[in-house]
Amino acid sequence: MSGHSERTPEPSLVPSAPLLRVIPVGSYAGRARTLVLRSALAYRRAWLAFVSGFFEPVFYLLAMGQGLGSLVGQLPGPDGAPLGYAAFIAPGLLAASAMNGAVFDSTYNVFFKLKYSKLYDAMLATPLGPVDIALGEIGWALLRGGLYSAGFLAVMGAFGLLTSPWAVLALPAALLVALAFGAVGMAATSFMRSWQDFDLIQLAIMPMFLFATTFFPLEVYPRPVQLLVECLPLFHAVELMRGLTTGAVSAGLWAHVAYLVVMAVLGGVVAIRRLGTLLLR
Amino acid sequence: MTGAAMVRATGLTKRFGGLEAVRGIELDVAPGEVFGFLGPNGAGKSSAMRMIACVSPRSSGSLRVLGLDPDVDGPAIRARIGVVPQQDNLDAELSVRQNLEVYGRYFGLSRARVRRRAAELLEFAQLTDRAESPVEQLSGGMKRRLTIARSLVNDPELLLLDEPTTGLDPQARHLLWDRLYRLKQRGVTQLITTHYMDEAEQLCDRLVVMDGGVISAEGSPGELIARYCTREVVELRFAPDASRPGAEAFAGVAERVEELPDRWLLYAADGEAVLGAVHRSGVRPRASLVRRATLEDVFLRLTGRSLAD
């Protein structure tokens, strides 16, 4: 967001060469950054939303990790070594908060701008195209998610829950989680007809938050249910995060990364194409 | 009006599924011209404007805006035009000044440039003292002025205004007209859709009347009145219960007559002469009025008096 350049095309936020092949020409002006700037200005007035977004996972950590954790004692970690309950759920909460932030931004906020404030229509009267809008909005969701995650990681550090140097990778992992959920959330929003449809999103998010190994290990379930849980995106986010913060790093983590990358790309392509169809009628 | 046309369309068509909103229109807008689209709701004016604004791909026909093809050079065209949409879509989360500055950034203008430009435009729109207000606190007229100011942030060569004064009070409308006239003086080409005939007469050098997706007439306001109407109109009002004369009472005195629920309209070159003849024939209206024909008479003649939707 430096102000030194006049009209220089910037490098896109996401390496988008394969993406652009399925996108119509003229839908990217290379100025997604200006949308991030716009969001930053708009949120100066809504700093309270920022603060509450930071404290939500911290409260969960205190209530469940310290409170409930004193009853639960220790659980087997990803590599089988025993792990305190707070250290077990903290990476899960980090993944879930990255998901929640990205989903909120890319569903409710995007729907409002799309259908009510007509903000995107105003943007399309400028050289900006649907790709700028999608990248700009997802970019902002990432920036915001990144700030929350950094804050939560600091809290985890203060509680002594970061025991491995691999934990430095938890921040980029949180950004990947936010990217994947933000892209899919935006794609889903482009199919929403009214606010009622958003109950479907709650119906998907809430059970995932509770059951995708955020609060207890996969081994608790019978095998058929385990297979089901392993399909959920939040499961992969939680397992990736838990491997990194506890130092139980194995090649298996790449499978989680791959799942999230595929999710981000598919969601992104669908979101951009649908935005084009909705706005450029 | 040759190669330098700001907008040129031939056979321009827009279909939404089975509905044909614009059905093969021809347009040729010269630099510096203020060009009007008149028509009832649903006539296809806004669809035509959206195609010209490069936010709605045409279904068929050819279209050149600033000499470029919107299908290929949409962003390049949009960089050089300004758009005032029918409904204000200002950024409600930003202040008045931020609305202008951020919009300028979408055009790739530098920070210093948009700051300067915002100050000029606030002055132009008489909003300098409201610069730091949130947009929601502005009146309808102020929002409209801000939307027009915003559309000028990139110094556009062509300005598209979709019903710029709908819903405004007379003071706000006159202020806007004054601003649009100043832009015309500076050579900014303008395309305006409206269904206010006085607005079209005030602002437009040339206009087209659209109805049902086609252009039904084209010319300057004066030409259209001369072609589709008479110079003057006599209005004869009758009390609702009184027995009213039939059309035969006016046979031969006017070029054309029209009956409305409470009155007769007589179209003629010399209204006073017609009124004299009417009185001599013994017809006694409750009130009478001789006035010049307006674009509204032309419009109603071309598009009919029944509601479009």
Coordinates of C-alpha atoms in Angstrom, one line a residue:
Chain A
M1 CA 0.0 0.0 0.0
S2 CA 2.9 2.3 -0.6
G3 CA 2.0 5.4 -2.6
H4 CA 5.0 5.7 -4.9
S5 CA 3.7 4.2 -8.0
E6 CA 1.2 5.8 -10.4
R7 CA -0.3 3.1 -12.6
T8 CA 2.1 0.2 -12.3
P9 CA 0.5 -3.2 -12.4
E10 CA 1.3 -4.9 -9.1
P11 CA 2.2 -8.5 -8.6
S12 CA -1.0 -10.3 -7.7
L13 CA -1.7 -11.5 -4.2
V14 CA -2.0 -15.0 -5.4
P15 CA 0.1 -16.6 -8.1
S16 CA -2.7 -16.6 -10.6
A17 CA -1.3 -17.8 -14.0
P18 CA -3.3 -21.1 -14.1
L19 CA -6.2 -19.2 -12.6
L20 CA -6.4 -16.6 -15.4
R21 CA -6.8 -19.2 -18.1
V22 CA -10.3 -19.9 -17.0
I23 CA -11.2 -16.2 -16.5
P24 CA -12.4 -13.9 -19.3
V25 CA -10.0 -11.2 -20.5
G26 CA -10.2 -7.8 -19.0
S27 CA -11.4 -9.0 -15.7
Y28 CA -8.2 -8.2 -13.8
A29 CA -6.7 -4.7 -13.7
G30 CA -4.0 -5.7 -11.2
R31 CA -5.3 -3.4 -8.5
A32 CA -6.7 -5.8 -5.9
R33 CA -4.6 -3.8 -3.5
T34 CA -6.8 -0.8 -3.6
L35 CA -9.7 -2.9 -2.2
V36 CA -7.5 -3.9 0.7
L37 CA -6.8 -0.2 1.2
R38 CA -10.5 0.5 1.1
S39 CA -11.3 -2.2 3.7
A40 CA -8.6 -0.9 6.0
L41 CA -10.1 2.6 5.9
A42 CA -13.6 1.2 6.5
Y43 CA -12.4 -0.8 9.5
R44 CA -10.9 2.2 11.2
R45 CA -14.4 2.9 12.3
A46 CA -15.1 -0.7 13.3
W47 CA -12.2 -1.5 15.5
L48 CA -14.5 -3.1 18.0
A49 CA -15.2 -6.0 15.6
F50 CA -11.4 -6.4 15.4
V51 CA -11.0 -6.7 19.2
S52 CA -13.9 -9.2 19.6
G53 CA -12.5 -11.3 16.8
F54 CA -9.2 -11.5 18.7
F55 CA -10.7 -12.4 22.1
E56 CA -13.1 -15.1 21.0
P57 CA -10.5 -17.9 20.7
V58 CA -8.7 -16.6 23.8
F59 CA -11.9 -17.0 25.9
Y60 CA -12.4 -20.5 24.5
L61 CA -8.8 -21.3 25.5
L62 CA -9.3 -20.0 29.0
A63 CA -12.6 -21.7 29.5
M64 CA -12.0 -25.1 27.9
G65 CA -8.2 -25.3 28.1
Q66 CA -7.6 -24.1 31.7
G67 CA -11.1 -24.8 33.1
L68 CA -12.2 -28.0 31.5
G69 CA -8.5 -29.0 31.0
S70 CA -8.0 -29.3 34.8
L71 CA -10.6 -32.2 34.8
V72 CA -9.5 -33.8 31.6
G73 CA -5.8 -34.0 32.3
Q74 CA -3.6 -35.2 29.4
L75 CA -4.5 -36.5 26.0
P76 CA -2.4 -38.4 23.4
G77 CA -0.9 -35.9 21.0
P78 CA -0.6 -36.4 17.2
D79 CA 2.5 -38.5 17.6
G80 CA 1.1 -40.4 20.6
A81 CA 3.1 -38.5 23.2
P82 CA 0.9 -37.2 26.1
L83 CA -0.2 -33.6 25.7
G84 CA -1.9 -31.2 28.1
Y85 CA -5.5 -30.4 27.2
A86 CA -4.8 -26.7 26.6
A87 CA -1.9 -27.5 24.3
F88 CA -4.2 -30.0 22.5
I89 CA -7.1 -27.6 21.8
A90 CA -5.1 -24.4 21.2
P91 CA -4.0 -25.3 17.7
G92 CA -7.6 -26.4 17.0
L93 CA -8.9 -23.1 18.2
L94 CA -6.4 -21.3 16.0
A95 CA -7.5 -23.2 13.0
A96 CA -11.2 -22.6 13.8
S97 CA -10.7 -18.9 14.4
A98 CA -8.9 -18.6 11.0
M99 CA -11.9 -20.4 9.5
N100 CA -14.5 -18.3 11.3
G101 CA -13.0 -15.0 10.4
A102 CA -12.5 -15.9 6.8
V103 CA -16.0 -17.3 6.5
F104 CA -17.6 -14.3 8.1
D105 CA -15.8 -11.9 5.9
S106 CA -16.4 -13.8 2.7
T107 CA -20.1 -14.6 3.3
Y108 CA -22.1 -12.0 5.3
N109 CA -19.9 -9.0 4.3
V110 CA -19.6 -10.0 0.7
F111 CA -23.3 -10.7 0.4
F112 CA -24.2 -7.3 1.8
K113 CA -21.8 -5.5 -0.6
L114 CA -23.1 -7.6 -3.5
K115 CA -26.8 -7.3 -3.0
Y116 CA -27.4 -4.2 -0.9
S117 CA -24.7 -1.6 -0.9
K118 CA -24.0 -2.3 -4.6
L119 CA -20.3 -1.6 -3.8
Y120 CA -19.0 -4.0 -6.4
D121 CA -21.2 -2.4 -9.1
A122 CA -19.5 0.9 -8.2
M123 CA -16.1 -0.7 -8.5
L124 CA -16.9 -2.2 -11.9
A125 CA -17.6 1.3 -13.3
T126 CA -13.8 1.8 -12.8
P127 CA -11.1 -0.3 -14.6
L128 CA -11.4 -2.9 -11.8
G129 CA -12.8 -6.3 -12.8
P130 CA -14.2 -9.3 -10.9
V131 CA -10.7 -10.7 -10.3
D132 CA -9.6 -7.6 -8.6
I133 CA -12.7 -7.7 -6.4
A134 CA -12.3 -11.4 -5.5
L135 CA -8.5 -11.1 -4.8
G136 CA -9.0 -7.8 -3.0
E137 CA -11.7 -9.2 -0.7
I138 CA -9.9 -12.5 0.0
G139 CA -6.7 -10.5 0.5
W140 CA -8.3 -8.4 3.2
A141 CA -9.8 -11.5 4.9
L142 CA -6.2 -13.0 4.9
L143 CA -4.7 -9.8 6.4
R144 CA -7.3 -9.7 9.1
G145 CA -7.1 -13.4 9.7
G146 CA -3.3 -13.1 9.9
L147 CA -3.5 -10.4 12.6
Y148 CA -5.9 -12.5 14.7
S149 CA -3.7 -15.6 14.3
A150 CA -0.5 -13.7 15.2
G151 CA -2.3 -12.4 18.3
F152 CA -3.5 -15.8 19.3
L153 CA -0.1 -17.4 18.7
A154 CA 1.3 -14.8 21.1
V155 CA -1.2 -15.8 23.7
M156 CA -0.3 -19.4 23.2
G157 CA 3.3 -18.6 23.6
A158 CA 2.5 -16.7 26.9
F159 CA 0.7 -19.8 28.2
G160 CA 3.7 -21.9 27.3
L161 CA 1.8 -23.9 24.7
L162 CA 4.3 -23.5 21.9
T163 CA 6.8 -26.2 22.5
S164 CA 8.4 -26.7 19.1
P165 CA 10.3 -24.4 16.7
W166 CA 8.0 -25.7 14.0
A167 CA 5.4 -23.3 15.5
V168 CA 6.7 -20.5 13.4
L169 CA 5.0 -22.1 10.5
A170 CA 1.6 -22.0 12.3
L171 CA 1.1 -18.4 11.0
P172 CA 1.5 -19.2 7.3
A173 CA -0.6 -22.3 7.9
A174 CA -3.3 -20.1 9.5
L175 CA -3.2 -17.9 6.4
L176 CA -3.6 -20.9 4.2
V177 CA -6.6 -22.0 6.2
A178 CA -8.1 -18.5 5.9
L179 CA -7.5 -18.5 2.2
A180 CA -9.1 -21.9 1.6
F181 CA -12.2 -21.0 3.7
G182 CA -12.4 -17.5 2.4
A183 CA -12.4 -18.6 -1.3
V184 CA -15.0 -21.3 -0.7
G185 CA -17.1 -19.0 1.4
M186 CA -17.1 -16.4 -1.4
A187 CA -18.0 -19.0 -4.0
A188 CA -20.9 -20.2 -1.8
T189 CA -22.1 -16.7 -1.2
S190 CA -22.3 -16.1 -5.0
F191 CA -25.1 -18.7 -5.0
M192 CA -27.0 -17.3 -2.0
R193 CA -30.4 -15.8 -2.8
S194 CA -31.4 -14.3 0.6
W195 CA -30.3 -14.1 4.2
Q196 CA -32.2 -17.3 4.9
D197 CA -29.6 -19.3 2.9
F198 CA -27.0 -18.3 5.4
D199 CA -28.4 -20.7 7.9
L200 CA -26.9 -23.4 5.7
I201 CA -23.5 -22.0 6.3
Q202 CA -24.1 -22.1 10.1
L203 CA -25.2 -25.6 9.6
A204 CA -21.9 -26.5 8.0
I205 CA -19.6 -24.5 10.3
M206 CA -21.0 -25.2 13.8
P207 CA -20.8 -29.0 13.7
M208 CA -17.4 -28.8 12.0
F209 CA -16.1 -26.6 14.9
L210 CA -17.4 -29.1 17.5
F211 CA -16.5 -32.4 15.9
A212 CA -13.5 -31.9 13.5
T213 CA -11.0 -33.0 16.3
T214 CA -10.9 -29.4 17.7
F215 CA -11.7 -30.6 21.2
F216 CA -10.8 -34.3 21.2
P217 CA -8.7 -36.7 19.1
L218 CA -10.1 -38.6 16.1
E219 CA -9.6 -42.0 18.0
V220 CA -12.7 -41.2 20.0
Y221 CA -14.9 -42.1 17.0
P222 CA -15.7 -45.5 15.6
R223 CA -14.0 -46.0 12.2
P224 CA -16.9 -45.2 9.9
V225 CA -17.3 -41.8 11.7
Q226 CA -13.6 -41.2 11.5
L227 CA -13.8 -41.6 7.7
L228 CA -16.5 -39.0 7.6
V229 CA -14.6 -36.5 9.9
E230 CA -11.5 -37.0 7.7
C231 CA -13.4 -35.5 4.8
L232 CA -14.1 -32.2 6.6
P233 CA -11.9 -29.3 5.7
L234 CA -11.5 -28.1 9.3
F235 CA -10.1 -31.5 10.2
H236 CA -7.2 -31.0 7.9
A237 CA -6.7 -27.4 9.1
V238 CA -6.7 -28.6 12.8
E239 CA -4.4 -31.5 12.2
L240 CA -1.9 -29.4 10.2
M241 CA -1.9 -26.8 13.0
R242 CA -1.6 -29.3 15.8
G243 CA 1.3 -31.0 14.1
L244 CA 3.2 -27.7 13.8
T245 CA 2.6 -26.3 17.3
T246 CA 3.4 -29.6 19.0
G247 CA 6.3 -30.4 16.8
A248 CA 4.8 -33.7 15.6
V249 CA 5.9 -33.0 12.0
S250 CA 5.8 -35.7 9.5
A251 CA 5.4 -36.0 5.7
G252 CA 1.7 -36.6 6.3
L253 CA 1.2 -32.9 7.0
W254 CA 1.6 -32.3 3.2
A255 CA -1.7 -34.1 2.6
H256 CA -3.4 -31.5 4.8
V257 CA -1.6 -28.7 2.9
A258 CA -2.6 -30.2 -0.4
Y259 CA -6.3 -30.5 0.6
L260 CA -6.4 -26.8 1.6
V261 CA -4.6 -25.7 -1.5
V262 CA -7.0 -27.5 -3.8
M263 CA -9.9 -26.1 -1.8
A264 CA -8.5 -22.5 -2.2
V265 CA -8.0 -22.9 -5.9
L266 CA -11.4 -24.4 -6.6
G267 CA -13.1 -21.9 -4.4
G268 CA -11.2 -19.0 -6.0
V269 CA -12.0 -20.0 -9.6
V270 CA -15.7 -20.6 -8.9
A271 CA -15.9 -17.3 -6.9
I272 CA -14.4 -15.2 -9.7
R273 CA -16.5 -16.8 -12.4
R274 CA -19.7 -16.4 -10.5
L275 CA -18.9 -12.8 -9.6
G276 CA -18.4 -12.1 -13.3
T277 CA -21.8 -13.7 -14.1
L278 CA -23.6 -11.9 -11.3
L279 CA -22.2 -8.4 -11.9
L280 CA -21.6 -8.3 -15.6
R281 CA -25.0 -9.2 -16.8
Chain B
M1 CA -19.3 12.9 -36.8
T2 CA -17.0 10.4 -38.5
G3 CA -14.2 8.4 -37.0
A4 CA -14.2 10.6 -33.9
A5 CA -17.6 9.5 -32.6
M6 CA -17.6 9.0 -28.8
V7 CA -20.2 6.3 -29.0
R8 CA -21.3 4.5 -32.1
A9 CA -23.7 1.6 -32.2
T10 CA -25.3 -0.3 -35.0
G11 CA -27.9 -3.0 -34.5
L12 CA -27.0 -3.0 -30.8
T13 CA -29.1 -5.7 -29.1
K14 CA -29.4 -7.0 -25.5
R15 CA -31.3 -10.1 -24.6
F16 CA -32.0 -11.5 -21.1
G17 CA -33.1 -15.0 -21.7
G18 CA -36.2 -14.7 -23.8
L19 CA -36.6 -10.9 -23.2
E20 CA -35.2 -8.5 -25.7
A21 CA -34.5 -5.4 -23.7
V22 CA -32.7 -3.5 -26.5
R23 CA -33.7 -4.4 -30.0
G24 CA -31.1 -3.2 -32.6
I25 CA -30.5 0.5 -31.9
E26 CA -28.3 2.9 -33.9
L27 CA -26.4 5.6 -32.1
D28 CA -23.8 8.2 -33.1
V29 CA -22.7 10.6 -30.3
A30 CA -20.3 13.3 -31.3
P31 CA -17.6 14.8 -29.0
G32 CA -18.9 17.5 -26.7
E33 CA -22.5 16.6 -27.3
V34 CA -25.1 16.2 -24.6
F35 CA -27.2 13.2 -25.7
G36 CA -30.4 12.1 -24.1
F37 CA -32.2 8.8 -23.9
L38 CA -35.9 9.4 -23.2
G39 CA -38.4 6.7 -22.6
P40 CA -40.8 5.1 -20.1
N41 CA -39.7 2.6 -17.5
G42 CA -38.6 -0.6 -19.1
A43 CA -37.9 1.0 -22.5
G44 CA -34.3 -0.3 -22.5
K45 CA -32.5 2.9 -21.6
S46 CA -30.6 1.5 -18.7
S47 CA -29.7 -1.7 -20.5
A48 CA -28.2 0.5 -23.4
M49 CA -26.3 2.6 -20.8
R50 CA -24.9 -0.5 -19.1
M51 CA -23.6 -1.8 -22.4
I52 CA -21.9 1.5 -23.2
A53 CA -20.5 1.5 -19.7
C54 CA -18.8 -1.9 -20.5
V55 CA -20.5 -3.7 -17.6
S56 CA -23.0 -5.6 -19.7
P57 CA -21.8 -7.6 -22.7
R58 CA -23.9 -7.0 -25.9
S59 CA -25.9 -9.8 -27.3
S60 CA -25.4 -8.8 -30.9
G61 CA -24.7 -5.8 -33.1
S62 CA -21.6 -3.6 -33.0
L63 CA -20.6 -1.0 -30.4
R64 CA -17.6 1.3 -30.2
V65 CA -17.0 3.6 -27.2
L66 CA -14.2 6.1 -27.6
G67 CA -13.3 4.1 -30.7
L68 CA -12.7 0.9 -28.8
D69 CA -14.7 -2.4 -28.5
P70 CA -16.1 -2.9 -25.0
D71 CA -15.8 -6.7 -25.4
V72 CA -12.0 -6.4 -25.8
D73 CA -11.0 -3.1 -24.2
G74 CA -13.5 -2.8 -21.3
P75 CA -11.0 -1.7 -18.6
A76 CA -9.3 0.7 -21.0
I77 CA -12.7 2.3 -21.9
R78 CA -13.8 2.4 -18.2
A79 CA -10.6 4.2 -17.3
R80 CA -11.7 7.1 -19.5
I81 CA -15.4 7.4 -18.7
G82 CA -17.5 8.4 -15.7
V83 CA -20.7 6.7 -14.6
V84 CA -23.5 8.0 -12.5
P85 CA -25.8 5.1 -11.8
Q86 CA -29.5 5.3 -11.3
Q87 CA -29.3 4.5 -7.6
D88 CA -26.5 6.0 -5.6
N89 CA -23.9 3.3 -4.7
L90 CA -21.6 5.4 -2.6
D91 CA -19.4 3.6 -0.1
A92 CA -21.4 3.9 3.2
E93 CA -18.5 2.8 5.3
L94 CA -16.3 5.7 4.2
S95 CA -16.5 9.5 4.7
V96 CA -17.4 11.9 1.9
R97 CA -13.7 12.7 1.1
Q98 CA -12.7 9.1 1.4
N99 CA -15.3 8.1 -1.2
L100 CA -13.6 10.4 -3.7
E101 CA -10.1 9.4 -2.8
V102 CA -10.6 5.7 -2.7
Y103 CA -12.5 5.8 -5.9
G104 CA -9.6 7.6 -7.5
R105 CA -7.3 4.8 -6.3
Y106 CA -9.4 2.3 -8.2
F107 CA -8.4 4.2 -11.3
G108 CA -4.8 3.8 -10.4
L109 CA -4.3 7.4 -9.5
S110 CA -1.5 8.2 -7.0
R111 CA -2.3 9.2 -3.4
A112 CA -1.1 12.8 -4.0
R113 CA -3.2 13.1 -7.2
V114 CA -6.4 11.8 -5.6
R115 CA -6.0 14.1 -2.6
R116 CA -5.8 17.1 -4.9
R117 CA -8.6 15.9 -7.1
A118 CA -10.9 15.2 -4.1
A119 CA -10.4 18.8 -2.8
E120 CA -11.4 20.2 -6.3
L121 CA -14.4 17.9 -6.6
L122 CA -15.6 18.7 -3.1
E123 CA -15.6 22.4 -4.1
F124 CA -17.4 21.6 -7.4
A125 CA -20.1 19.6 -5.6
Q126 CA -20.4 22.2 -2.8
L127 CA -19.6 19.6 -0.2
T128 CA -16.3 21.0 1.2
D129 CA -17.8 21.6 4.6
R130 CA -19.2 18.1 4.7
A131 CA -15.9 16.4 3.7
E132 CA -15.4 14.4 6.8
S133 CA -19.1 13.4 7.3
P134 CA -20.1 9.8 7.0
V135 CA -22.0 9.3 3.7
E136 CA -25.2 8.2 5.5
Q137 CA -25.7 11.7 7.0
L138 CA -26.0 13.4 3.6
S139 CA -29.3 14.4 2.1
G140 CA -30.5 12.9 -1.2
G141 CA -29.3 15.9 -3.1
M142 CA -25.9 15.8 -1.5
K143 CA -25.5 12.1 -2.2
R144 CA -26.4 12.7 -5.8
R145 CA -23.8 15.5 -6.0
L146 CA -21.2 13.3 -4.4
T147 CA -22.0 10.5 -6.9
I148 CA -21.5 13.0 -9.8
A149 CA -18.3 14.3 -8.2
R150 CA -17.1 10.7 -7.8
S151 CA -17.7 10.0 -11.5
L152 CA -15.4 12.9 -12.4
V153 CA -12.4 11.7 -10.4
N154 CA -10.6 10.4 -13.5
D155 CA -11.3 13.5 -15.7
P156 CA -13.6 11.4 -18.0
E157 CA -14.0 12.3 -21.6
L158 CA -17.5 10.7 -21.6
L159 CA -20.0 10.9 -18.7
L160 CA -22.9 8.5 -18.5
L161 CA -25.8 9.7 -16.3
D162 CA -28.7 7.3 -15.6
E163 CA -31.6 9.4 -14.3
P164 CA -29.4 11.9 -12.5
T165 CA -32.1 14.0 -10.8
T166 CA -34.8 11.4 -10.0
G167 CA -36.1 11.9 -6.5
L168 CA -34.5 15.3 -6.0
D169 CA -36.3 18.6 -5.0
P170 CA -36.3 21.5 -7.5
Q171 CA -33.4 23.3 -5.8
A172 CA -31.2 20.2 -5.9
R173 CA -32.2 19.6 -9.5
H174 CA -31.3 23.1 -10.6
L175 CA -28.0 22.9 -8.9
L176 CA -27.2 19.6 -10.6
W177 CA -28.2 21.0 -14.0
D178 CA -25.9 23.9 -13.4
R179 CA -23.0 21.5 -12.7
L180 CA -23.8 19.4 -15.8
Y181 CA -23.9 22.6 -17.9
R182 CA -20.5 23.6 -16.6
L183 CA -19.2 20.2 -17.6
K184 CA -20.6 20.6 -21.1
Q185 CA -18.8 24.0 -21.3
R186 CA -15.6 22.1 -20.6
G187 CA -16.3 19.8 -23.5
V188 CA -17.3 16.7 -21.5
T189 CA -19.6 14.5 -23.7
Q190 CA -22.6 13.4 -21.7
L191 CA -25.2 10.6 -22.2
I192 CA -28.2 11.2 -20.0
T193 CA -31.2 9.0 -19.5
T194 CA -34.3 10.7 -18.0
H195 CA -38.0 10.7 -18.0
Y196 CA -38.2 14.3 -17.1
M197 CA -39.0 16.2 -20.3
D198 CA -38.0 19.6 -18.8
E199 CA -34.6 18.0 -17.9
A200 CA -34.2 16.8 -21.5
E201 CA -35.1 20.2 -22.9
Q202 CA -32.7 22.0 -20.6
L203 CA -29.7 19.8 -21.0
C204 CA -29.8 17.8 -24.3
D205 CA -28.5 18.9 -27.7
R206 CA -29.9 15.8 -29.2
L207 CA -32.0 13.0 -28.0
V208 CA -33.6 9.7 -28.8
V209 CA -37.0 8.5 -27.6
M210 CA -36.8 4.8 -26.8
D211 CA -39.9 2.6 -26.4
G212 CA -40.0 -1.2 -26.2
G213 CA -36.3 -1.5 -26.9
V214 CA -36.3 0.5 -30.1
I215 CA -35.6 4.1 -31.0
S216 CA -38.9 5.7 -32.1
A217 CA -37.6 9.2 -32.8
E218 CA -34.4 11.1 -32.9
G219 CA -33.5 14.8 -33.1
S220 CA -33.0 18.0 -31.1
P221 CA -35.8 19.0 -28.7
G222 CA -37.0 21.7 -31.1
E223 CA -36.9 19.3 -34.1
L224 CA -38.9 16.7 -32.3
I225 CA -41.6 19.2 -31.3
A226 CA -41.7 20.5 -34.9
R227 CA -41.9 16.9 -36.3
Y228 CA -44.3 15.2 -33.9
C229 CA -46.3 18.1 -32.5
T230 CA -47.7 21.5 -33.3
R231 CA -46.2 24.7 -32.0
E232 CA -49.0 25.3 -29.5
V233 CA -51.5 23.4 -27.5
V234 CA -55.0 24.6 -26.3
E235 CA -56.2 22.9 -23.2
L236 CA -60.0 23.1 -22.5
R237 CA -61.1 21.9 -19.1
F238 CA -64.7 20.8 -18.4
A239 CA -66.3 20.1 -15.1
P240 CA -66.6 16.3 -14.6
D241 CA -70.4 16.2 -14.5
A242 CA -71.1 18.8 -17.2
S243 CA -72.1 17.6 -20.6
R244 CA -69.0 17.7 -22.8
P245 CA -68.8 18.4 -26.5
G246 CA -67.7 15.4 -28.7
A247 CA -64.8 15.5 -31.1
E248 CA -67.1 16.8 -33.9
A249 CA -67.3 20.1 -32.0
F250 CA -63.6 20.8 -32.9
A251 CA -63.6 19.4 -36.4
G252 CA -61.6 21.6 -38.7
V253 CA -60.4 24.0 -36.0
A254 CA -57.2 22.1 -34.9
E255 CA -54.7 19.9 -36.6
R256 CA -55.2 17.2 -34.0
V257 CA -57.4 16.7 -30.9
E258 CA -57.1 14.5 -28.0
E259 CA -59.6 13.7 -25.2
L260 CA -58.5 13.2 -21.6
P261 CA -60.7 12.5 -18.6
D262 CA -61.1 16.1 -17.6
R263 CA -60.2 18.0 -20.7
W264 CA -59.7 18.3 -24.4
L265 CA -56.3 19.0 -26.0
L266 CA -56.3 20.8 -29.3
Y267 CA -53.0 20.9 -31.2
A268 CA -52.4 23.9 -33.6
A269 CA -49.9 26.4 -34.8
D270 CA -51.9 29.3 -33.5
G271 CA -53.5 28.5 -30.2
E272 CA -55.3 31.9 -29.7
A273 CA -57.0 31.6 -33.1
V274 CA -58.2 28.1 -32.2
L275 CA -59.5 29.3 -28.8
G276 CA -61.4 32.1 -30.6
A277 CA -63.0 29.7 -33.0
V278 CA -64.0 27.4 -30.2
H279 CA -65.7 30.2 -28.3
R280 CA -67.5 31.4 -31.4
S281 CA -68.9 27.9 -31.9
G282 CA -70.6 28.2 -28.5
V283 CA -68.5 25.6 -26.6
R284 CA -68.1 26.9 -23.0
P285 CA -65.2 25.2 -21.1
R286 CA -64.8 25.8 -17.4
A287 CA -61.2 27.0 -18.0
S288 CA -58.9 27.3 -21.0
L289 CA -55.2 27.6 -21.5
V290 CA -53.0 28.2 -24.5
R291 CA -49.4 27.0 -24.1
R292 CA -46.4 26.1 -26.2
A293 CA -46.0 22.5 -27.1
T294 CA -43.3 20.7 -25.0
L295 CA -41.2 17.6 -25.3
E296 CA -43.7 16.0 -23.0
D297 CA -46.4 16.3 -25.7
V298 CA -44.0 14.6 -28.1
F299 CA -43.2 11.9 -25.6
L300 CA -46.8 11.1 -24.8
R301 CA -47.7 11.1 -28.5
L302 CA -44.8 8.6 -29.3
T303 CA -45.1 6.4 -26.2
G304 CA -48.7 6.6 -25.4
R305 CA -50.5 7.5 -22.2
S306 CA -51.0 4.0 -20.7
L307 CA -48.6 2.8 -18.0
A308 CA -45.6 0.8 -19.2
D309 CA -45.4 -1.3 -16.1

